Coordinates of C-alpha atoms and ligand atoms in Angstrom, one line a residue:
M1 CA 0.0 0.0 0.0
T2 CA 2.5 2.6 -1.1
K3 CA 1.1 3.3 -4.5
R4 CA -0.8 6.4 -3.1
D5 CA 0.4 9.5 -1.7
R6 CA -1.4 12.8 -0.7
S7 CA -1.5 13.8 -4.4
S8 CA -3.8 10.8 -5.0
Y9 CA -6.3 12.0 -2.2
R10 CA -9.1 13.2 -4.3
A11 CA -12.6 13.7 -2.8
I12 CA -15.3 12.1 -5.1
G13 CA -18.4 13.9 -4.8
R14 CA -21.8 13.7 -6.6
H15 CA -20.6 15.4 -9.6
H16 CA -17.8 12.8 -10.1
L17 CA -20.0 9.7 -10.1
A18 CA -19.1 9.0 -13.7
T19 CA -15.4 8.6 -12.6
I20 CA -16.4 5.4 -10.5
P21 CA -16.6 2.7 -13.2
Q22 CA -17.7 0.2 -10.6
L23 CA -21.0 2.0 -10.5
E24 CA -21.9 0.7 -13.9
R25 CA -23.0 -2.5 -12.2
L26 CA -26.0 -0.5 -10.9
K27 CA -29.4 -0.9 -12.6
H28 CA -30.6 2.3 -14.4
D29 CA -33.2 3.1 -11.6
Q30 CA -30.6 2.5 -9.0
R31 CA -28.4 4.9 -10.6
L32 CA -31.1 7.6 -10.8
A33 CA -32.0 7.0 -7.2
L34 CA -28.2 7.6 -6.2
E35 CA -28.1 10.8 -8.0
A36 CA -31.5 11.9 -6.4
V37 CA -30.5 11.0 -2.9
S38 CA -27.1 12.4 -3.1
A39 CA -28.5 15.8 -3.7
V40 CA -30.2 15.7 -0.3
F41 CA -27.5 14.1 1.8
P42 CA -23.9 14.9 1.7
F43 CA -21.9 12.4 -0.4
R44 CA -18.1 12.1 -0.5
V45 CA -15.7 9.0 -1.1
N46 CA -12.2 8.7 -2.3
Q47 CA -10.3 6.0 -4.2
Y48 CA -9.2 4.3 -1.1
V49 CA -12.8 3.6 0.0
V50 CA -13.8 2.8 -3.6
D51 CA -10.8 0.5 -4.3
E52 CA -10.0 -1.2 -0.9
L53 CA -13.1 -1.1 1.3
I54 CA -16.1 -1.7 -1.0
D55 CA -16.9 -5.2 -2.2
W56 CA -18.5 -4.3 -5.6
D57 CA -19.7 -8.0 -6.2
D58 CA -22.1 -7.3 -3.4
I59 CA -23.6 -3.8 -4.0
P60 CA -26.0 -2.5 -3.0
N61 CA -26.0 -4.6 0.1
D62 CA -22.2 -4.5 0.8
P63 CA -22.0 -2.8 4.2
I64 CA -19.3 -0.2 3.2
Y65 CA -21.3 0.8 0.2
Q66 CA -24.4 1.2 2.5
L67 CA -21.9 3.3 4.8
T68 CA -20.7 5.7 2.2
F69 CA -23.2 5.7 -0.7
P70 CA -26.6 7.4 -0.2
Q71 CA -29.3 4.8 -0.5
A72 CA -32.9 5.0 -2.0
G73 CA -34.4 3.9 1.2
M74 CA -33.0 7.0 2.9
L75 CA -35.9 9.0 1.4
S76 CA -39.6 8.4 1.8
P77 CA -41.1 7.0 -1.5
A78 CA -42.9 10.1 -2.2
D79 CA -39.8 12.4 -1.7
L80 CA -37.6 9.9 -3.6
Q81 CA -40.1 10.2 -6.6
R82 CA -40.1 13.8 -6.7
M83 CA -36.3 13.9 -6.7
V84 CA -35.9 11.3 -9.3
E85 CA -38.3 13.4 -11.5
C86 CA -36.0 16.5 -11.0
V87 CA -33.0 14.3 -12.0
R88 CA -34.7 13.0 -15.0
G89 CA -35.9 16.4 -16.1
R90 CA -32.3 17.7 -15.5
D91 CA -33.9 20.6 -13.6
R92 CA -31.1 21.7 -11.2
L93 CA -32.9 24.6 -9.5
Q94 CA -35.9 22.5 -8.8
L95 CA -33.6 19.6 -7.6
A96 CA -31.9 21.9 -5.1
A97 CA -35.1 23.6 -4.0
E98 CA -36.8 20.1 -3.3
A99 CA -33.6 18.9 -1.5
R100 CA -33.6 21.8 0.9
K101 CA -37.2 21.3 1.8
I102 CA -36.5 17.7 2.6
Q103 CA -33.4 18.6 4.6
M104 CA -35.3 21.2 6.8
R105 CA -37.8 18.4 7.8
L106 CA -35.1 16.1 9.0
N107 CA -34.4 17.4 12.6
P108 CA -31.0 18.8 11.7
H109 CA -30.0 19.7 15.5
P110 CA -30.8 16.8 17.7
A111 CA -30.5 16.6 21.5
G112 CA -30.4 20.1 22.5
Q113 CA -26.8 20.5 20.9
L114 CA -27.4 24.0 19.8
E115 CA -29.0 25.7 22.6
L116 CA -27.7 24.0 25.7
N117 CA -24.0 23.4 25.4
V118 CA -22.3 26.4 24.2
P119 CA -19.8 27.5 26.8
E120 CA -19.2 31.3 27.6
I121 CA -16.4 33.3 29.0
D122 CA -16.4 37.0 29.9
G123 CA -19.7 37.3 28.2
R124 CA -18.6 35.9 25.0
R125 CA -19.8 32.5 23.6
L126 CA -17.4 29.9 22.1
P127 CA -19.4 28.8 19.2
G128 CA -16.9 26.2 18.2
A129 CA -17.1 24.4 21.4
Q130 CA -19.4 22.4 23.7
H131 CA -19.1 21.9 27.4
K132 CA -21.8 19.4 28.2
Y133 CA -20.0 17.1 30.7
R134 CA -17.7 18.5 33.4
E135 CA -14.4 16.9 32.5
T136 CA -14.6 17.1 28.7
L137 CA -14.6 20.0 26.4
L138 CA -15.6 19.2 23.0
F139 CA -13.8 21.3 20.4
F140 CA -14.6 21.9 16.7
P141 CA -11.8 23.5 14.8
S142 CA -13.3 25.3 11.8
Q143 CA -10.8 23.9 9.4
G144 CA -11.7 20.2 10.6
Q145 CA -15.4 20.4 9.6
T146 CA -15.3 17.9 6.8
C147 CA -14.2 14.2 6.4
H148 CA -12.1 12.0 4.0
A149 CA -15.4 10.4 3.1
Y150 CA -18.9 10.8 4.5
C151 CA -21.1 8.2 6.4
T152 CA -24.5 8.0 5.1
Y153 CA -25.8 7.9 8.7
C154 CA -23.8 11.0 9.8
F155 CA -25.8 13.2 12.3
R156 CA -23.6 16.0 11.5
W157 CA -24.8 16.2 7.9
P158 CA -26.3 19.8 8.4
Q159 CA -22.7 21.2 8.5
F160 CA -21.7 19.4 5.3
V161 CA -24.7 20.7 3.4
G162 CA -24.3 24.2 4.7
I163 CA -27.2 24.5 6.9
R164 CA -25.2 25.3 9.9
N165 CA -22.9 28.2 9.7
L166 CA -20.2 27.1 12.2
K167 CA -17.2 29.3 12.1
F168 CA -14.4 29.3 14.5
A169 CA -11.8 31.8 13.7
A170 CA -8.2 31.1 14.6
A171 CA -8.5 34.2 16.9
E172 CA -11.0 32.2 19.0
M173 CA -8.2 29.9 20.0
E174 CA -7.5 32.7 22.4
T175 CA -10.9 32.7 23.8
L176 CA -10.7 28.9 24.2
A177 CA -7.5 29.3 26.1
R178 CA -9.0 31.8 28.4
Y179 CA -11.9 29.5 29.1
L180 CA -9.7 26.6 29.8
G181 CA -7.5 28.7 32.1
A182 CA -10.7 29.4 34.0
H183 CA -12.0 25.9 34.0
T184 CA -9.5 23.6 35.7
E185 CA -12.1 21.0 36.0
V186 CA -11.6 20.2 32.4
T187 CA -9.3 17.1 32.1
D188 CA -10.1 16.2 28.5
V189 CA -10.2 18.4 25.4
L190 CA -11.7 16.4 22.5
F191 CA -11.1 17.7 19.1
T192 CA -13.9 16.6 16.9
G193 CA -15.7 17.7 13.5
G194 CA -16.1 16.5 11.0
D195 CA -12.7 14.9 11.1
P196 CA -9.9 17.1 12.7
L197 CA -7.4 14.9 10.8
I198 CA -8.5 16.4 7.5
M199 CA -6.5 19.4 8.8
S200 CA -2.7 19.6 7.9
T201 CA -0.5 18.7 10.8
K202 CA 0.6 22.2 10.9
V203 CA -2.8 23.6 11.7
L204 CA -3.6 20.8 14.0
R205 CA -0.4 21.6 15.8
S206 CA -1.5 25.3 16.2
Y207 CA -4.5 24.0 18.2
I208 CA -2.8 21.4 20.2
E209 CA 0.5 23.1 21.2
P210 CA -0.8 25.9 23.1
L211 CA -2.7 23.3 25.4
L212 CA 0.7 21.8 26.3
A213 CA 1.7 24.9 28.4
P214 CA 2.1 24.4 32.0
E215 CA -1.0 26.6 32.9
F216 CA -3.2 23.9 31.1
V217 CA -1.6 21.1 33.0
H218 CA -5.2 20.1 34.2
V219 CA -5.9 19.2 30.6
A220 CA -4.4 15.6 30.9
N221 CA -5.9 14.1 27.8
I222 CA -6.0 15.3 24.4
R223 CA -8.5 13.4 22.3
I224 CA -8.9 13.4 18.5
G225 CA -12.2 12.0 17.2
T226 CA -11.5 10.7 13.8
K227 CA -12.5 8.2 11.0
S228 CA -9.2 8.5 9.1
I229 CA -7.9 5.0 10.0
S230 CA -11.0 3.7 8.2
F231 CA -11.4 6.4 5.4
W232 CA -7.8 7.5 4.7
P233 CA -5.3 5.5 6.8
L234 CA -2.4 7.2 4.6
R235 CA -2.9 10.2 6.8
F236 CA -0.7 8.3 9.2
I237 CA 1.5 6.7 6.6
S238 CA 2.5 8.4 3.6
D239 CA 0.8 11.9 3.4
P240 CA 3.6 14.3 3.4
D241 CA 2.9 15.5 7.0
A242 CA 2.1 12.0 8.2
D243 CA 5.5 11.7 10.1
D244 CA 5.0 15.1 11.5
L245 CA 1.5 14.1 12.8
L246 CA 3.2 11.1 14.6
R247 CA 5.8 13.4 16.0
L248 CA 3.1 15.8 17.3
F249 CA 1.5 12.7 19.0
S250 CA 4.8 11.8 20.6
E251 CA 5.3 15.3 21.7
V252 CA 2.2 15.3 23.6
R253 CA 3.3 12.1 25.4
R254 CA 6.7 13.6 26.1
R255 CA 5.1 16.6 27.8
G256 CA 3.2 14.4 30.2
R257 CA -0.3 14.3 28.5
Q258 CA -2.1 11.5 26.9
L259 CA -3.1 11.5 23.3
A260 CA -6.2 9.5 22.6
V261 CA -7.3 8.8 19.0
M262 CA -11.0 8.2 19.3
A263 CA -11.5 6.1 16.2
H264 CA -14.8 5.8 14.5
V265 CA -15.0 2.3 13.1
S266 CA -18.2 0.9 11.9
H267 CA -17.3 -2.5 10.4
P268 CA -14.6 -4.9 10.9
R269 CA -13.6 -4.8 7.2
E270 CA -12.3 -1.2 7.8
L271 CA -9.6 -2.7 9.9
K272 CA -8.6 -5.5 7.4
T273 CA -6.5 -3.6 5.0
P274 CA -2.7 -3.6 5.4
A275 CA -2.9 0.4 5.4
A276 CA -5.4 0.5 8.3
Q277 CA -3.2 -2.0 10.3
E278 CA -0.1 0.0 9.4
A279 CA -1.8 3.2 10.5
I280 CA -2.7 1.6 13.8
R281 CA 0.8 0.3 14.4
R282 CA 2.2 3.8 13.8
I283 CA -0.1 5.6 16.0
R284 CA 0.5 3.2 18.9
S285 CA 4.3 3.5 18.3
A286 CA 4.0 7.2 18.7
G287 CA 2.7 6.5 22.2
A288 CA -0.9 7.3 21.5
E289 CA -3.8 5.0 22.5
I290 CA -6.8 4.2 20.3
R291 CA -10.2 3.8 21.5
C292 CA -12.9 2.7 18.9
Q293 CA -16.5 3.7 18.8
S294 CA -19.4 3.5 16.3
P295 CA -23.2 3.5 16.3
L296 CA -25.1 0.3 15.7
I297 CA -26.6 0.8 12.2
R298 CA -29.1 -1.3 10.2
H299 CA -27.6 -2.5 6.9
I300 CA -24.2 -1.8 8.2
N301 CA -23.3 -3.6 11.4
D302 CA -26.6 -4.8 12.9
D303 CA -25.8 -8.4 13.8
A304 CA -23.9 -10.1 16.6
D305 CA -21.2 -11.8 14.4
T306 CA -20.2 -8.4 12.9
C307 CA -20.1 -6.6 16.3
A308 CA -18.1 -9.5 17.9
N309 CA -15.9 -9.5 15.1
L310 CA -15.4 -5.6 15.2
W311 CA -14.3 -5.6 18.9
Q312 CA -12.0 -8.6 18.4
S313 CA -10.3 -7.1 15.5
Q314 CA -9.7 -4.0 17.6
V315 CA -8.3 -5.8 20.5
R316 CA -6.1 -7.9 18.1
L317 CA -4.7 -4.8 16.8
G318 CA -4.1 -3.1 20.2
A319 CA -7.0 -0.7 20.0
I320 CA -9.7 -0.5 22.7
P321 CA -13.3 -0.9 22.2
Y322 CA -15.1 2.0 23.8
Y323 CA -18.7 2.8 22.8
I324 CA -21.5 1.4 20.7
F325 CA -24.0 4.2 20.2
V326 CA -27.7 4.0 19.1
E327 CA -28.4 6.0 16.0
R328 CA -29.5 9.4 16.8
D329 CA -32.8 11.1 16.2
T330 CA -31.9 13.0 13.1
G331 CA -31.6 12.7 9.4
P332 CA -32.6 9.5 7.5
R333 CA -32.9 7.6 10.7
H334 CA -35.9 5.3 9.6
Y335 CA -33.6 3.6 7.2
F336 CA -30.7 3.2 9.7
Q337 CA -32.5 2.8 13.0
V338 CA -32.3 -0.2 15.2
P339 CA -35.0 -0.3 17.9
L340 CA -33.4 -0.4 21.4
A341 CA -34.7 -3.9 22.2
R342 CA -33.0 -5.2 19.1
A343 CA -29.9 -3.2 19.7
L344 CA -29.7 -4.8 23.1
K345 CA -30.1 -8.2 21.9
I346 CA -27.4 -7.9 19.3
F347 CA -25.0 -6.2 21.7
S348 CA -25.5 -8.8 24.3
E349 CA -25.1 -11.7 22.1
A350 CA -21.8 -10.3 20.6
Y351 CA -20.7 -9.2 24.2
S352 CA -21.2 -12.7 25.6
R353 CA -18.8 -14.1 22.9
V354 CA -15.8 -12.0 23.4
S355 CA -13.2 -12.0 26.2
G356 CA -12.9 -9.4 28.9
L357 CA -10.5 -7.4 26.9
A358 CA -13.1 -6.5 24.4
R359 CA -15.8 -5.9 27.1
T360 CA -14.4 -2.4 27.6
V361 CA -17.1 -1.6 25.1
R362 CA -20.2 0.1 26.6
G363 CA -23.6 0.0 24.7
P364 CA -26.2 0.4 23.4
T365 CA -25.5 3.9 24.4
M366 CA -27.9 7.0 23.6
S367 CA -26.2 10.4 23.5
T368 CA -29.3 12.3 24.7
T369 CA -30.0 15.8 26.2
P370 CA -29.6 14.7 29.8
G371 CA -26.6 12.6 29.0
K372 CA -25.1 9.3 27.6
V373 CA -27.8 6.8 28.6
L374 CA -26.9 3.0 28.5
V375 CA -29.5 0.5 27.7
A376 CA -28.3 -1.9 30.4
G377 CA -30.8 -4.6 30.1
T378 CA -34.6 -5.6 30.5
T379 CA -36.0 -6.9 33.7
D380 CA -39.2 -8.0 35.1
I381 CA -40.9 -5.8 37.7
G382 CA -44.0 -7.3 39.3
G383 CA -44.9 -9.2 36.1
D384 CA -44.3 -6.3 33.7
R385 CA -41.2 -6.0 31.5
A386 CA -39.0 -2.9 31.8
F387 CA -35.8 -1.4 30.3
V388 CA -33.1 -1.0 32.8
L389 CA -31.3 2.3 31.8
K390 CA -28.2 3.8 33.4
V391 CA -26.6 7.1 33.0
I392 CA -23.0 6.9 32.1
Q393 CA -22.4 10.6 31.4
G394 CA -24.6 13.2 32.9
R395 CA -25.2 16.9 32.2
D396 CA -25.4 17.0 36.0
P397 CA -22.4 14.8 37.4
S398 CA -24.5 13.6 40.3
W399 CA -26.6 11.8 37.5
V400 CA -23.7 9.6 36.7
N401 CA -24.3 5.8 37.4
R402 CA -28.0 6.4 38.2
I403 CA -30.2 3.6 37.2
F404 CA -33.9 4.3 36.1
F405 CA -36.6 2.2 34.5
A406 CA -38.8 2.7 31.5
K407 CA -41.7 0.5 30.2
F408 CA -40.6 -2.0 27.7
D409 CA -41.4 -1.1 24.1
A410 CA -40.1 -3.4 21.4
Q411 CA -40.4 -0.5 18.8
A412 CA -38.9 2.3 20.9
A413 CA -35.7 3.6 19.2
W414 CA -34.7 6.5 21.5
L415 CA -35.0 7.8 24.9
N416 CA -38.0 10.1 23.8
D417 CA -39.9 7.1 22.7
L418 CA -39.9 5.6 26.2
E419 CA -42.3 6.1 29.2
P420 CA -41.3 6.0 32.8
F421 CA -42.0 2.5 34.2
F422 CA -43.8 3.7 37.3
P423 CA -47.1 5.3 36.4
G424 CA -47.6 9.0 37.1
R425 CA -43.8 9.5 37.5
E426 CA -41.4 11.4 35.3
F427 CA -37.8 10.5 34.5
F428 CA -35.6 11.9 37.3
F429 CA -33.9 14.3 35.1
A430 CA -37.2 15.9 33.5
E431 CA -37.6 18.7 36.0
P432 CA -33.9 19.7 36.2
L433 CA -33.9 19.8 32.5
R434 CA -36.9 22.1 32.4
Q435 CA -35.1 24.3 34.9
M436 CA -31.9 24.3 32.8
R437 CA -33.9 25.3 29.7
R438 CA -35.5 28.1 31.5
G439 CA -32.1 29.3 32.7
L440 CA -33.1 28.6 36.5
W441 CA -30.3 26.1 36.9
A442 CA -26.9 25.3 35.4
P443 CA -24.2 22.8 36.4
P444 CA -21.4 24.8 38.3
W445 CA -19.0 24.9 35.6
A446 CA -21.4 26.4 33.1
I447 CA -22.1 29.5 35.4
D448 CA -19.9 32.4 34.3
A449 CA -19.7 34.8 37.2
D450 CA -19.9 37.9 35.2
L451 CA -23.2 36.7 33.5
E452 CA -25.0 35.4 36.6
Q453 CA -27.2 38.5 36.9
S454 CA -27.5 39.5 33.2
A455 CA -28.5 36.4 31.3
P456 CA -29.1 32.8 32.0
A457 CA -25.9 30.9 31.5
L458 CA -27.5 28.3 29.3
A459 CA -30.1 30.1 27.5
Ligands
PLP1 C1 -19.5 11.5 24.5 C2 -19.3 12.9 24.8 C3 -18.1 13.4 25.4 C4 -17.1 12.3 25.9 O1 -17.6 11.6 27.0 P1 -16.7 10.3 27.4 O2 -17.7 9.4 28.1 O3 -15.7 11.0 28.4 O4 -16.0 9.7 26.3 C5 -18.1 14.6 25.6 N1 -18.9 15.6 25.4 C6 -20.0 15.3 24.6 C7 -21.0 16.2 24.3 C8 -20.2 13.8 24.4 O5 -21.3 13.5 23.6
SF4_2 S1 -16.6 10.4 9.9 FE1 -18.0 11.1 11.6 S2 -18.4 13.3 11.0 FE2 -17.5 12.3 9.2 S3 -19.2 11.7 8.0 FE3 -18.7 9.9 9.2 S4 -20.0 10.1 11.1 FE4 -20.0 12.3 10.0

């Protein structure tokens, strides 16, 4: 796998479908549908994904094809038909207008992401950051808001189709530094996107290096959320600044911090290629650790064999299984969603087959407004079936590790499909969340002293 270098990284988007000869295997109506659906959802692949990851003998069912190529089933039959007509009629303006209408119907900003998590310092908001959990600050560098390829199920699709205008100027790095200086409870800064490793090492370094200064010694862990091991492993091998990236990782370690690569790996095939394995080897040699996470997605990885295989492949390569998520309540979820009961069954079956080293994985996990909620199991209470749920990350740290119960519902696919098990009660976080939304309550770290009288900290 040395035949490619950075000059061969080329994003293949919807206007370049003709450059993928493998697509000639699609039937005419499948091809029209691909063009129609890719006008609504972001689409991007590259030669590595096309040549090394997709099994073209098995399209359209191939899991990596499902992961990267928009599927007809992602639209309702009525929407699909309208879009296909626009493609047939070559009506570009109409196509764009219909696409935007559909996009706006798809709940572009799930789980209170926009209004509840934006941190503030000295009366200024940090629009490129989220501080939802006490220990971890999420940071979205503006130059990292795209990826080497796009996942069809991505919940961040609004930022790729230009709905969200997320800008974080380099000058804002200074605001971030001030925020971190005032928030010594933050032990982790998690760079996310998009994929921060779309950035050159030089730009990434400009974000990470300042955090290594002694005044930020409380930031013990620098994490980078990325799908590059899967979508462009050459980022760690033969890109012109690949060696420099690994030097940056080593430097973080030398200065007493941990560098954790939070790898998004959806399917074991992503770890089969020599390039992916070499990438992992090099990252680990640089002293960084790799933790792997992914949602459980219908058509892609929703069976016990695939999950067990996924976690075992990770352990074999020296990576640590971390989270399995439930597909969020946004975008084309009807196509990808796995009901909680089924997700739990798949997860448990796979979990029971692997050794303890792979059981560091936690799931199925919902990333919801109150926090990360684990579907821990089902149980029988007085003859009625219940979901046992557990908060594993909470907007209020006192919620963490709390167990609560919901009525069993085989169709429920998200927290807001669930009803509290005990009649007449609410889930325990319902009232505090209402208070938070009204600005009557905020976790201690979200209260900016200067702002307390003027405006609710979490408005
Ligand atoms: C998942 C997540 C984190 C990181 O949580 P860990 O459990 O520490 O990995 C941080 N912030 C947000 C908003 C998250 O969703
Ligand atoms: S790698 Fe992550 S951010 Fe990028 S498209 Fe996939 S899910 Fe979305």
